[in-house]
CSV table of C-alpha atoms in Angstrom, one decimal:
chain,number,residue,atom,x,y,z
A,172,MET,CA,-112.8,164.3,69.7
A,173,GLY,CA,-110.4,166.0,67.4
A,174,GLN,CA,-110.6,169.2,65.5
A,175,HIS,CA,-113.2,167.7,63.2
A,176,ASN,CA,-115.5,165.3,65.1
A,177,LEU,CA,-115.2,166.1,68.7
A,178,ILE,CA,-112.9,168.3,70.6
A,179,PRO,CA,-109.4,169.4,70.5
A,180,THR,CA,-105.7,170.1,74.0
A,181,ASN,CA,-102.8,171.8,75.1
A,182,LYS,CA,-101.6,169.9,78.1
A,183,VAL,CA,-102.4,171.9,81.2
A,184,SER,CA,-99.7,170.4,83.5
A,185,ALA,CA,-100.8,172.3,86.5
A,186,ILE,CA,-104.0,170.3,86.8
A,187,GLU,CA,-103.2,167.1,84.9
A,188,VAL,CA,-103.4,163.8,86.7
A,189,PRO,CA,-101.2,161.3,85.0
A,190,TYR,CA,-102.5,157.8,84.4
A,191,VAL,CA,-100.1,155.1,85.6
A,192,ASN,CA,-100.4,152.1,83.2
A,193,ALA,CA,-98.7,153.7,80.3
A,194,ALA,CA,-97.7,150.3,78.8
A,195,SER,CA,-101.2,149.4,77.7
A,196,LEU,CA,-101.4,152.6,75.6
A,197,SER,CA,-99.2,151.0,73.0
A,198,SER,CA,-100.9,147.6,72.9
A,199,PRO,CA,-104.3,146.7,71.5
A,200,SER,CA,-107.3,145.3,73.5
A,201,ILE,CA,-106.8,141.9,71.9
A,202,CYS,CA,-103.5,140.1,71.7
A,203,VAL,CA,-103.1,136.9,69.8
A,204,ARG,CA,-100.6,134.2,70.7
A,205,PRO,CA,-97.4,134.8,68.6
A,206,GLY,CA,-96.9,132.5,65.7
A,207,ILE,CA,-100.3,130.8,65.9
A,208,GLN,CA,-102.3,130.2,62.7
A,209,PHE,CA,-105.8,129.3,63.7
A,210,GLY,CA,-106.7,128.1,60.2
A,211,GLN,CA,-103.9,125.6,60.1
A,212,LEU,CA,-104.7,123.9,63.4
A,213,MET,CA,-105.7,120.2,63.1
A,214,PRO,CA,-108.1,119.1,64.2
A,215,LYS,CA,-109.9,122.3,63.5
A,216,PRO,CA,-111.0,123.8,66.9
A,217,ASP,CA,-114.7,123.8,67.4
A,218,VAL,CA,-114.9,124.9,71.1
A,219,ALA,CA,-113.5,128.0,72.7
A,220,ILE,CA,-113.0,128.2,76.4
A,221,ILE,CA,-113.5,131.8,77.6
A,222,MET,CA,-112.0,132.4,81.0
A,223,PRO,CA,-112.5,135.7,82.9
A,224,ILE,CA,-109.7,136.6,85.3
A,225,LEU,CA,-108.8,139.3,87.8
A,226,ASN,CA,-105.8,139.2,90.0
A,227,GLU,CA,-105.6,135.5,90.1
A,228,GLY,CA,-102.0,135.4,91.4
A,229,LEU,CA,-99.4,132.8,90.7
A,230,GLU,CA,-101.9,130.0,90.9
A,231,LEU,CA,-103.1,131.1,87.5
A,232,GLU,CA,-100.1,129.5,85.8
A,233,GLU,CA,-101.0,126.1,87.2
A,234,ARG,CA,-104.6,126.5,86.1
A,235,LEU,CA,-103.8,127.5,82.6
A,236,ALA,CA,-101.2,124.8,82.2
A,237,GLN,CA,-104.1,122.3,82.4
A,238,HIS,CA,-104.9,123.3,78.9
A,239,LYS,CA,-101.6,122.5,77.2
A,240,GLU,CA,-103.2,119.7,75.2
A,241,ARG,CA,-106.0,121.9,73.8
A,242,TYR,CA,-104.9,121.8,70.2
A,243,ARG,CA,-104.9,118.0,70.2
A,244,LEU,CA,-108.3,118.1,71.8
A,245,GLY,CA,-109.6,120.7,69.3
A,246,TYR,CA,-110.3,123.7,71.4
A,247,LEU,CA,-108.9,127.2,72.0
A,248,LEU,CA,-108.3,129.2,75.1
A,249,VAL,CA,-109.4,132.8,75.4
A,250,VAL,CA,-108.5,134.7,78.6
A,251,VAL,CA,-110.2,138.0,79.4
A,252,ASP,CA,-108.5,140.2,82.0
A,253,GLY,CA,-110.7,142.6,83.9
A,254,GLY,CA,-107.7,144.9,84.8
A,255,SER,CA,-105.4,142.8,86.9
A,256,SER,CA,-102.6,144.6,88.8
A,257,ASP,CA,-100.6,141.5,89.7
A,258,ALA,CA,-98.8,139.0,87.4
A,259,SER,CA,-102.0,137.7,85.9
A,260,GLU,CA,-101.5,139.5,82.5
A,261,THR,CA,-98.0,138.3,82.0
A,262,ILE,CA,-99.0,134.7,82.9
A,263,ALA,CA,-102.1,134.7,80.8
A,264,ARG,CA,-100.3,136.0,77.7
A,265,GLN,CA,-97.9,133.1,77.9
A,266,TYR,CA,-100.6,130.5,77.8
A,267,ALA,CA,-103.7,132.0,76.1
A,268,ASP,CA,-104.4,131.7,72.4
A,269,VAL,CA,-106.2,135.1,72.7
A,270,TYR,CA,-105.7,137.5,75.5
A,271,VAL,CA,-108.3,140.3,75.9
A,272,ARG,CA,-108.2,143.3,78.1
A,273,SER,CA,-111.7,144.5,79.1
A,274,ALA,CA,-113.5,146.2,81.9
A,275,ARG,CA,-114.1,144.4,85.2
A,276,GLY,CA,-117.1,142.2,85.7
A,277,ARG,CA,-117.8,138.6,84.7
A,278,ALA,CA,-120.6,139.3,82.2
A,279,THR,CA,-118.6,142.1,80.6
A,280,GLN,CA,-115.5,140.0,80.4
A,281,MET,CA,-117.2,136.9,78.9
A,282,ASN,CA,-119.0,139.1,76.3
A,283,ALA,CA,-115.6,140.6,75.4
A,284,GLY,CA,-114.1,137.2,74.9
A,285,ALA,CA,-116.9,136.2,72.5
A,286,ASP,CA,-116.5,139.6,70.7
A,287,ALA,CA,-112.8,139.0,70.3
A,288,LEU,CA,-113.3,135.7,68.4
A,289,ILE,CA,-115.6,137.5,66.0
A,290,ALA,CA,-113.3,140.4,65.6
A,291,LEU,CA,-110.5,138.0,64.8
A,292,LYS,CA,-112.8,136.1,62.3
A,293,ILE,CA,-112.2,132.8,64.2
A,294,ALA,CA,-115.3,130.7,63.5
A,295,ILE,CA,-115.9,128.6,66.6
A,296,PRO,CA,-119.3,126.9,66.9
A,297,THR,CA,-119.3,126.4,70.7
A,298,LEU,CA,-118.4,128.7,73.6
A,299,LEU,CA,-117.5,127.3,77.0
A,300,PHE,CA,-117.4,129.8,79.9
A,301,LEU,CA,-115.1,128.6,82.6
A,302,HIS,CA,-114.2,130.3,85.8
A,303,ALA,CA,-110.5,130.5,86.6
A,304,ASP,CA,-110.9,128.5,89.8
A,305,THR,CA,-112.8,125.7,88.1
A,306,GLU,CA,-111.3,122.5,86.5
A,307,LEU,CA,-112.9,120.5,83.7
A,308,PRO,CA,-113.2,116.7,84.0
A,309,THR,CA,-111.4,114.4,81.6
A,310,GLY,CA,-113.3,114.1,78.4
A,311,ALA,CA,-115.3,117.3,78.9
A,312,ILE,CA,-114.8,118.7,75.4
A,313,GLY,CA,-115.9,115.4,73.9
A,314,GLU,CA,-119.0,115.4,76.0
A,315,ILE,CA,-119.9,118.9,74.9
A,316,ARG,CA,-119.4,117.9,71.2
A,317,ALA,CA,-121.7,114.9,71.7
A,318,ARG,CA,-124.5,117.0,73.2
A,319,ILE,CA,-124.2,119.7,70.6
A,320,SER,CA,-124.3,117.0,67.9
A,321,ALA,CA,-127.5,115.6,69.5
A,322,GLY,CA,-129.2,118.9,69.0
A,323,TYR,CA,-128.7,120.8,72.2
A,324,ARG,CA,-128.0,124.5,72.0
A,325,TRP,CA,-126.6,124.9,75.4
A,326,GLY,CA,-125.8,123.1,78.6
A,327,ARG,CA,-123.8,122.8,81.8
A,328,PHE,CA,-121.9,120.2,83.9
A,329,ASP,CA,-122.6,119.0,87.4
A,330,VAL,CA,-120.3,120.6,89.9
A,331,GLN,CA,-118.3,119.3,92.9
A,332,ILE,CA,-117.1,122.0,95.3
A,333,ILE,CA,-113.6,121.3,96.6
A,334,ALA,CA,-112.6,122.2,100.1
A,335,ASP,CA,-108.9,122.7,99.4
A,336,SER,CA,-108.8,125.4,96.7
A,337,LYS,CA,-105.3,124.5,95.8
A,338,ALA,CA,-106.5,121.1,94.7
A,339,VAL,CA,-108.2,122.8,91.7
A,340,GLY,CA,-105.5,122.8,89.0
A,341,SER,CA,-103.2,120.5,90.8
A,342,SER,CA,-102.3,116.9,89.9
A,343,ARG,CA,-104.0,115.5,93.0
A,344,LYS,CA,-106.9,113.2,92.2
A,345,LEU,CA,-110.1,115.0,93.0
A,346,THR,CA,-113.0,112.9,94.4
A,347,VAL,CA,-116.3,113.3,96.2
A,348,THR,CA,-115.2,111.0,99.0
A,349,ASN,CA,-112.3,113.1,100.2
A,350,GLN,CA,-114.5,116.3,100.6
A,351,PRO,CA,-116.4,117.4,103.7
A,352,TRP,CA,-120.0,116.2,103.8
A,353,SER,CA,-121.3,119.7,103.9
A,354,LEU,CA,-119.7,120.6,100.5
A,355,ASN,CA,-120.9,117.3,99.0
A,356,LEU,CA,-124.4,118.2,100.1
A,357,VAL,CA,-124.2,121.7,98.7
A,358,SER,CA,-122.9,120.3,95.4
A,359,PHE,CA,-125.7,117.8,95.3
A,360,MET,CA,-128.4,120.4,95.9
A,361,MET,CA,-126.9,122.8,93.3
A,362,ASN,CA,-126.9,120.0,90.7
A,363,TRP,CA,-130.4,118.9,91.6
A,364,ARG,CA,-131.8,122.4,91.6
A,365,SER,CA,-130.2,123.1,88.2
A,366,ARG,CA,-131.6,119.9,86.7
A,367,VAL,CA,-135.1,120.7,87.9
A,368,SER,CA,-135.2,124.5,87.2
A,369,GLY,CA,-133.1,124.6,84.0
A,370,ILE,CA,-131.0,127.4,85.6
A,371,ALA,CA,-127.2,127.0,85.5
A,372,THR,CA,-124.6,128.8,87.6
A,373,GLY,CA,-121.3,130.0,86.4
A,374,ASP,CA,-119.5,127.4,88.5
A,375,GLN,CA,-121.1,124.7,86.4
A,376,ALA,CA,-119.1,125.7,83.2
A,377,ILE,CA,-121.9,126.8,80.9
A,378,PHE,CA,-121.5,126.1,77.2
A,379,VAL,CA,-123.6,127.5,74.4
A,380,LEU,CA,-123.6,127.6,70.6
A,381,GLN,CA,-122.0,130.8,69.5
A,382,SER,CA,-124.9,131.5,67.1
A,383,GLU,CA,-127.3,131.1,70.0
A,384,PHE,CA,-125.1,133.4,72.2
A,385,GLN,CA,-125.2,136.1,69.5
A,386,ALA,CA,-128.9,135.7,69.0
A,387,ILE,CA,-129.7,136.5,72.6
A,388,GLY,CA,-127.2,139.3,72.8
A,389,GLY,CA,-124.7,137.6,75.1
A,390,TYR,CA,-124.6,137.8,78.9
A,391,PRO,CA,-126.9,140.6,80.3
A,392,VAL,CA,-124.4,143.1,81.7
A,393,GLN,CA,-125.3,143.2,85.4
A,394,ALA,CA,-123.3,143.1,88.6
A,395,LEU,CA,-124.6,139.7,89.8
A,396,MET,CA,-126.8,136.8,88.7
A,397,GLU,CA,-125.6,137.1,85.1
A,398,ASP,CA,-125.6,133.3,84.9
A,399,VAL,CA,-129.2,133.1,86.1
A,400,ALA,CA,-130.3,135.8,83.6
A,401,LEU,CA,-128.5,134.1,80.7
A,402,SER,CA,-130.0,130.7,81.6
A,403,LYS,CA,-133.5,132.2,81.6
A,404,VAL,CA,-133.1,133.8,78.2
A,405,VAL,CA,-131.3,130.9,76.4
A,406,GLY,CA,-133.5,128.4,78.3
A,407,SER,CA,-136.6,129.9,76.8
A,408,ARG,CA,-135.2,128.7,73.5
A,409,GLY,CA,-134.4,125.2,74.5
A,410,ARG,CA,-133.7,123.0,77.5
A,411,PRO,CA,-130.1,122.6,78.6
A,412,ALA,CA,-127.9,119.5,78.3
A,413,ASN,CA,-127.3,118.5,81.9
A,414,LEU,CA,-124.0,116.7,81.9
A,415,ARG,CA,-123.5,114.5,84.9
A,416,ALA,CA,-119.7,114.7,84.6
A,417,LYS,CA,-118.5,117.0,87.4
A,418,VAL,CA,-116.4,120.1,87.1
A,419,PHE,CA,-114.4,120.8,90.3
A,420,THR,CA,-114.6,124.3,91.7
A,421,SER,CA,-113.0,126.1,94.6
A,422,GLY,CA,-114.8,126.1,97.9
A,423,ARG,CA,-112.9,129.1,99.1
A,424,ARG,CA,-116.1,131.1,99.6
A,425,TRP,CA,-117.8,128.4,101.6
A,426,GLU,CA,-114.7,127.8,103.8
A,427,THR,CA,-114.3,131.5,104.5
A,428,HIS,CA,-117.9,132.4,105.4
A,429,GLY,CA,-119.2,129.0,106.6
A,430,THR,CA,-121.4,126.6,104.7
A,431,ALA,CA,-124.7,127.4,106.4
A,432,LYS,CA,-124.2,131.2,106.3
A,433,THR,CA,-123.2,131.1,102.6
A,434,ILE,CA,-126.3,129.0,101.8
A,435,LEU,CA,-128.6,131.4,103.6
A,436,ASN,CA,-127.0,134.4,102.0
A,437,MET,CA,-127.2,132.9,98.5
A,438,TRP,CA,-130.9,132.1,98.9
A,439,ARG,CA,-131.6,135.6,100.3
A,440,LEU,CA,-129.9,137.1,97.2
A,441,ARG,CA,-131.8,134.8,94.8
A,442,PHE,CA,-135.1,135.7,96.4
A,443,SER,CA,-134.3,139.4,96.3
A,444,TYR,CA,-133.2,139.1,92.6
A,445,PHE,CA,-136.5,137.3,91.8
A,446,PHE,CA,-138.5,140.2,93.3
A,447,GLY,CA,-136.6,142.8,91.3
A,448,THR,CA,-133.9,144.1,93.6
A,449,ASP,CA,-131.2,146.0,91.7
A,450,THR,CA,-128.2,143.8,91.0
A,451,ASN,CA,-125.8,146.5,92.2
A,452,SER,CA,-127.3,146.4,95.6
A,453,LEU,CA,-127.2,142.6,95.6
A,454,ALA,CA,-123.5,142.6,94.5
A,455,ALA,CA,-122.6,145.0,97.3
A,456,ALA,CA,-124.4,142.7,99.8
A,457,TYR,CA,-122.4,139.8,98.3
A,458,GLY,CA,-119.2,141.6,99.0
A,459,TYR,CA,-118.3,142.8,95.4
A,460,LYS,CA,-116.8,146.2,94.9
A,461,ILE,CA,-119.4,148.0,92.7
A,462,ARG,CA,-118.1,149.7,89.6
A,463,ALA,CA,-119.0,153.3,89.0
A,464,THR,CA,-121.6,153.9,86.2
A,465,ALA,CA,-121.9,156.4,83.4
A,466,ASP,CA,-123.9,156.3,80.2
A,467,ILE,CA,-122.0,156.8,77.0
A,468,ALA,CA,-122.9,159.0,74.0
A,469,VAL,CA,-120.8,158.3,70.9
A,470,MET,CA,-120.9,161.1,68.3
A,471,SER,CA,-120.2,160.1,64.7
A,472,LYS,CA,-120.6,161.3,61.1
A,473,ALA,CA,-121.8,158.7,58.6
A,474,PRO,CA,-118.8,157.2,56.7
A,475,ILE,CA,-119.7,158.8,53.4
A,476,ALA,CA,-116.8,159.2,50.9
A,477,GLY,CA,-115.9,162.8,50.5
A,478,LEU,CA,-117.5,163.9,53.8
A,479,ALA,CA,-115.8,161.7,56.4
A,480,LYS,CA,-112.2,162.2,57.6
A,481,THR,CA,-111.6,164.8,54.9
A,482,ARG,CA,-108.1,165.6,56.1
A,483,LEU,CA,-107.1,162.0,55.3
A,484,ILE,CA,-108.3,162.2,51.7
A,485,PRO,CA,-104.9,163.4,50.3
A,486,LEU,CA,-103.3,160.2,51.8
A,487,LEU,CA,-106.1,157.6,51.5
A,488,GLY,CA,-108.5,159.0,48.9
A,489,ALA,CA,-112.1,159.7,49.5
A,490,ASN,CA,-113.1,156.0,49.8
A,491,GLY,CA,-110.1,155.1,51.9
A,492,ALA,CA,-110.8,158.0,54.3
A,493,ALA,CA,-114.4,156.9,54.7
A,494,ARG,CA,-113.2,153.3,55.4
A,495,ALA,CA,-110.8,154.7,58.0
A,496,HIS,CA,-113.6,156.5,59.7
A,497,ARG,CA,-115.8,153.4,59.7
A,498,GLN,CA,-113.0,151.4,61.3
A,499,MET,CA,-112.5,154.0,64.0
A,500,LEU,CA,-116.3,154.2,64.7
A,501,LEU,CA,-116.4,150.4,65.1
A,502,LYS,CA,-113.4,150.4,67.4
A,503,THR,CA,-114.9,153.2,69.6
A,504,LEU,CA,-118.2,151.3,69.8
A,505,ALA,CA,-116.5,148.0,70.7
A,506,THR,CA,-114.4,149.7,73.4
A,507,ALA,CA,-117.4,151.5,74.9
A,508,ARG,CA,-119.3,148.2,74.9
A,509,TRP,CA,-116.5,146.4,76.6
A,510,ALA,CA,-116.3,149.1,79.2
A,511,SER,CA,-120.0,148.6,79.9
A,512,THR,CA,-120.2,151.5,82.3
A,513,GLY,CA,-123.8,152.3,81.3
A,514,ALA,CA,-126.2,152.6,78.4
A,515,LEU,CA,-124.6,153.2,75.0
A,516,THR,CA,-126.2,155.5,72.4
A,517,LEU,CA,-124.9,156.5,68.9
A,518,TRP,CA,-125.6,160.1,68.0
A,519,CYS,CA,-125.5,160.3,64.2
A,520,ALA,CA,-124.6,163.2,61.9
A,521,SER,CA,-124.9,163.5,58.1
A,522,ASP,CA,-127.4,160.7,57.6
A,523,ILE,CA,-129.0,158.6,60.4
A,524,ASN,CA,-130.4,156.3,57.7
A,525,HIS,CA,-126.9,155.4,56.4
A,526,ARG,CA,-126.6,151.7,55.9
A,527,LEU,CA,-123.9,151.3,58.6
A,528,PHE,CA,-126.0,153.1,61.3
A,529,GLN,CA,-129.1,151.1,60.4
A,530,LEU,CA,-127.1,147.9,60.4
A,531,LEU,CA,-125.7,148.7,63.9
A,532,HIS,CA,-129.3,149.3,65.1
A,533,LYS,CA,-130.8,146.3,63.5
A,534,ARG,CA,-128.2,143.7,64.3
A,535,PHE,CA,-127.1,144.9,67.8
A,536,GLY,CA,-130.1,147.0,69.0
A,537,LEU,CA,-127.8,150.1,69.3
A,538,PRO,CA,-130.0,153.1,69.9
A,539,LEU,CA,-129.6,155.8,67.3
A,540,ARG,CA,-130.3,159.6,67.8
A,541,ASN,CA,-129.9,162.4,65.3
A,542,GLN,CA,-127.3,165.0,66.2
A,543,PRO,CA,-128.9,168.5,66.3
A,544,GLU,CA,-127.9,171.3,64.0
A,545,GLY,CA,-125.2,173.7,64.9
A,546,ASP,CA,-121.5,173.9,65.8
A,547,LEU,CA,-119.9,171.2,68.0
A,548,GLY,CA,-120.6,173.1,71.2
A,549,ILE,CA,-124.4,173.4,70.4
A,550,ARG,CA,-124.5,169.7,69.5
A,551,MET,CA,-122.7,168.5,72.6
A,552,SER,CA,-124.7,170.8,74.8
A,553,SER,CA,-128.0,169.5,73.3
A,554,ILE,CA,-126.9,165.8,73.9
A,555,SER,CA,-126.0,166.6,77.5
A,556,LYS,CA,-129.2,168.5,78.1
A,557,THR,CA,-131.3,165.7,76.6
A,558,HIS,CA,-129.6,163.0,78.7
A,559,PHE,CA,-129.8,164.8,82.0
A,560,ALA,CA,-133.5,165.8,81.4
A,561,GLN,CA,-134.3,162.1,81.2
A,562,PHE,CA,-131.7,160.7,83.6
A,563,PRO,CA,-130.7,163.5,86.1
A,564,SER,CA,-128.8,161.1,88.4
A,565,ARG,CA,-126.8,159.2,85.8
A,566,SER,CA,-123.4,160.6,84.7
A,567,LEU,CA,-122.7,160.9,81.0
A,568,ILE,CA,-119.6,160.4,78.9
A,569,ILE,CA,-119.5,162.1,75.4
A,570,VAL,CA,-116.9,160.7,73.0
A,571,GLY,CA,-116.1,161.0,69.4
A,572,THR,CA,-114.6,158.4,67.1
A,573,ASP,CA,-111.2,159.9,66.3
A,574,CYS,CA,-109.1,158.2,69.0
A,575,PRO,CA,-108.5,154.5,68.6
A,576,TYR,CA,-106.1,154.6,71.6
A,577,LEU,CA,-109.0,154.6,74.0
A,578,GLU,CA,-109.3,151.4,76.1
A,579,PRO,CA,-112.2,150.2,78.3
A,580,ARG,CA,-110.2,151.3,81.4
A,581,HIS,CA,-110.4,154.9,80.3
A,582,PHE,CA,-114.2,154.8,80.4
A,583,GLU,CA,-114.1,153.0,83.8
A,584,LEU,CA,-111.7,155.6,85.2
A,585,VAL,CA,-113.8,158.6,84.0
A,586,ALA,CA,-116.9,157.0,85.5
A,587,GLN,CA,-115.1,156.5,88.7
A,588,LYS,CA,-113.8,160.1,88.8
A,589,LEU,CA,-117.3,161.4,88.1
A,590,GLN,CA,-118.3,160.1,91.6
A,591,THR,CA,-116.6,163.1,93.1
A,592,VAL,CA,-115.8,165.6,90.2
A,593,ASP,CA,-118.2,167.5,88.1
A,594,VAL,CA,-116.3,167.3,84.8
A,595,VAL,CA,-113.6,164.9,83.7
A,596,PHE,CA,-111.6,165.1,80.5
A,597,ILE,CA,-109.3,162.8,78.5
A,598,GLY,CA,-107.2,165.3,76.6
A,599,ALA,CA,-106.1,165.2,73.0
A,600,ASN,CA,-102.6,166.2,72.0
A,601,ASP,CA,-103.9,168.6,69.3
A,602,GLY,CA,-105.3,171.1,71.7
A,603,GLY,CA,-108.7,169.6,72.7
A,604,TYR,CA,-110.1,166.5,74.3
A,605,VAL,CA,-111.1,163.0,73.1
A,606,LEU,CA,-113.9,162.7,75.6
A,607,VAL,CA,-115.7,164.6,78.4
A,608,GLY,CA,-117.5,163.1,81.4
A,609,LEU,CA,-120.3,165.1,83.0
A,610,ARG,CA,-121.9,164.6,86.4
A,611,LYS,CA,-124.6,167.1,85.5
A,612,HIS,CA,-125.5,169.4,82.6
A,613,THR,CA,-122.8,172.0,82.4
A,614,THR,CA,-123.7,174.5,79.7
A,615,GLU,CA,-120.7,176.8,80.1
A,616,ILE,CA,-118.1,174.4,78.8
A,617,PHE,CA,-119.8,174.4,75.4
A,618,GLU,CA,-120.2,178.2,75.0
A,619,SER,CA,-117.7,180.8,73.6
A,620,ILE,CA,-115.2,178.1,72.5
A,621,SER,CA,-113.1,178.4,69.4
A,622,TRP,CA,-113.8,174.9,68.1
A,623,SER,CA,-111.4,173.2,65.8
A,624,THR,CA,-108.4,175.2,67.2
A,625,GLU,CA,-105.6,174.5,69.6
A,626,LYS,CA,-107.4,176.8,72.1
A,627,VAL,CA,-110.3,174.6,72.9
A,628,MET,CA,-109.0,173.1,76.1
A,629,GLN,CA,-107.6,176.3,77.4
A,630,GLN,CA,-110.9,178.1,76.8
A,631,THR,CA,-112.9,175.3,78.3
A,632,LEU,CA,-110.9,175.2,81.5
A,633,ALA,CA,-111.2,179.0,81.8
A,634,GLN,CA,-114.9,178.6,81.6
A,635,LEU,CA,-114.9,175.9,84.3
A,636,GLN,CA,-112.6,177.9,86.6
A,637,ALA,CA,-115.0,180.9,86.3
A,638,SER,CA,-118.0,178.7,87.2
A,639,ALA,CA,-116.2,177.1,90.2
A,640,ARG,CA,-117.1,173.6,89.0
A,641,SER,CA,-114.7,170.8,89.9
A,642,PHE,CA,-112.8,169.2,87.1
A,643,THR,CA,-109.8,167.0,86.2
A,644,ILE,CA,-107.8,165.8,83.2
A,645,ILE,CA,-106.7,162.2,83.6
A,646,GLU,CA,-104.6,161.7,80.5
A,647,SER,CA,-103.8,163.0,77.0
A,648,LEU,CA,-104.1,160.8,73.9
A,649,THR,CA,-103.6,161.3,70.2
A,650,ASP,CA,-106.6,161.9,67.8
A,651,ILE,CA,-106.3,160.7,64.2
A,652,ASP,CA,-107.0,163.8,62.2
A,653,ALA,CA,-104.0,164.4,59.8
A,654,PRO,CA,-102.1,162.0,57.5
A,655,ASP,CA,-99.1,161.9,59.9
A,656,ASP,CA,-101.5,160.7,62.7
A,657,TRP,CA,-102.7,157.9,60.5
A,658,GLN,CA,-99.2,156.8,59.4
A,659,GLN,CA,-98.1,156.6,63.0
A,660,LEU,CA,-101.1,154.5,64.1
A,661,PRO,CA,-100.1,150.9,64.8
A,662,SER,CA,-102.1,148.7,62.4
A,663,GLU,CA,-103.2,146.4,65.1
A,664,ARG,CA,-105.2,149.2,66.7
A,665,LEU,CA,-107.8,149.0,63.9
A,666,LYS,CA,-107.4,145.8,61.9
A,667,LEU,CA,-109.5,143.8,64.3
A,668,PHE,CA,-112.4,146.1,63.8
A,669,SER,CA,-112.7,146.3,60.0
A,670,GLU,CA,-115.8,144.1,60.0
A,671,ILE,CA,-119.3,144.9,61.3
A,672,GLY,CA,-119.2,141.6,63.1
A,673,SER,CA,-116.6,142.8,65.5
A,674,LEU,CA,-119.2,144.3,67.7
A,675,GLN,CA,-121.2,141.1,68.4
């Protein structure tokens, strides 16, 4: 939120909490393998493997090396990192055709991988979602092509659970006969159940036409059972192709907790899910670390020439400034979507019926709300009041569209901080803030503020200190308001988001 669309900051070093991973501030959310020209690959890739990773360790290199023949076989490798703190990013960027940085969570990461292909305008008919600890059988890509050619819209492989997790990705021949009978039995039951029910699990390497994946809105963003939810939705549109060829997946979970105990736990979770238990509760019972949640309100003007990003008009012209605003809006929405901390709403100014707004609503189901009349403080206060009147226990992040340096991790961190702090800011280097997170409606931070000046943050903090509310600033970023800001913006920050399709 800069001096025009959201909010302006002088750094207040006495209370600033620096964010550690400064390297990612200068790199975009999507990185393409250097030197690759997708349009020149022969044969033309028609399958994209999308692999979510998180702190996979040095074993990741061995797993990714399996895909060194992918160009000859006609597929691409997209690796989506949910915020690894080990060597995973370095390794993944050496091997992947496209490396994506997104928020943590398999559903979120796999959606981000599909989004990245559209953002890069890489037309790939079929998506294959492959866990990092799962190995494809020989000829898998060809079998997928055959089933797609036969008219199937989606499908999955049979699975063989491997006792020795190190065997997955190694050169050792994997067979059913050298596995414990208990894991063979579990594998058999998983495949039989999937064949009868039409429900696939993520371990079975689900593949789906990209057009079908877009039509159903991708993976439902939930903490657990996202594969079951996807299967039910896409399965209502057609039966899956049940490939008998086996993928090999790590039995680490079964070895650690015991086969019988794991089976009982999985069935208990499935029954609970069937009867409507919240997936966050199920994920906690499963042993996952639950991410903090916060709904996101994006404030934006319509990208109308002469009314949008007016301070950029001397440099870009009226139409160019409107296009720049459009790009930054799409970038912000894509980043908020990838963060997936909660429900996303677009609060529209100037004209809610603008073609872009309506297209976002029609194509992606993005909820639209009219910004109220008044200065920035009145509008933000009204958005906050409206949200907390409806959802008193759900934190809210309010963000503008002027900061393309935002990453999914920023939204994640703000949501996490809001578990213990009333108000969280990401500052802007022009004297304000690019976003504000609220644990409850906080009227005072929107009143008696000199908006569009360098005093905004100072005055806001003074209001908070007087009200004795807890608050923190986790970082300061640069808003794009003036020509100098635009000229210093790395082109890769926006070029991937110049098309409406980048949000799918």
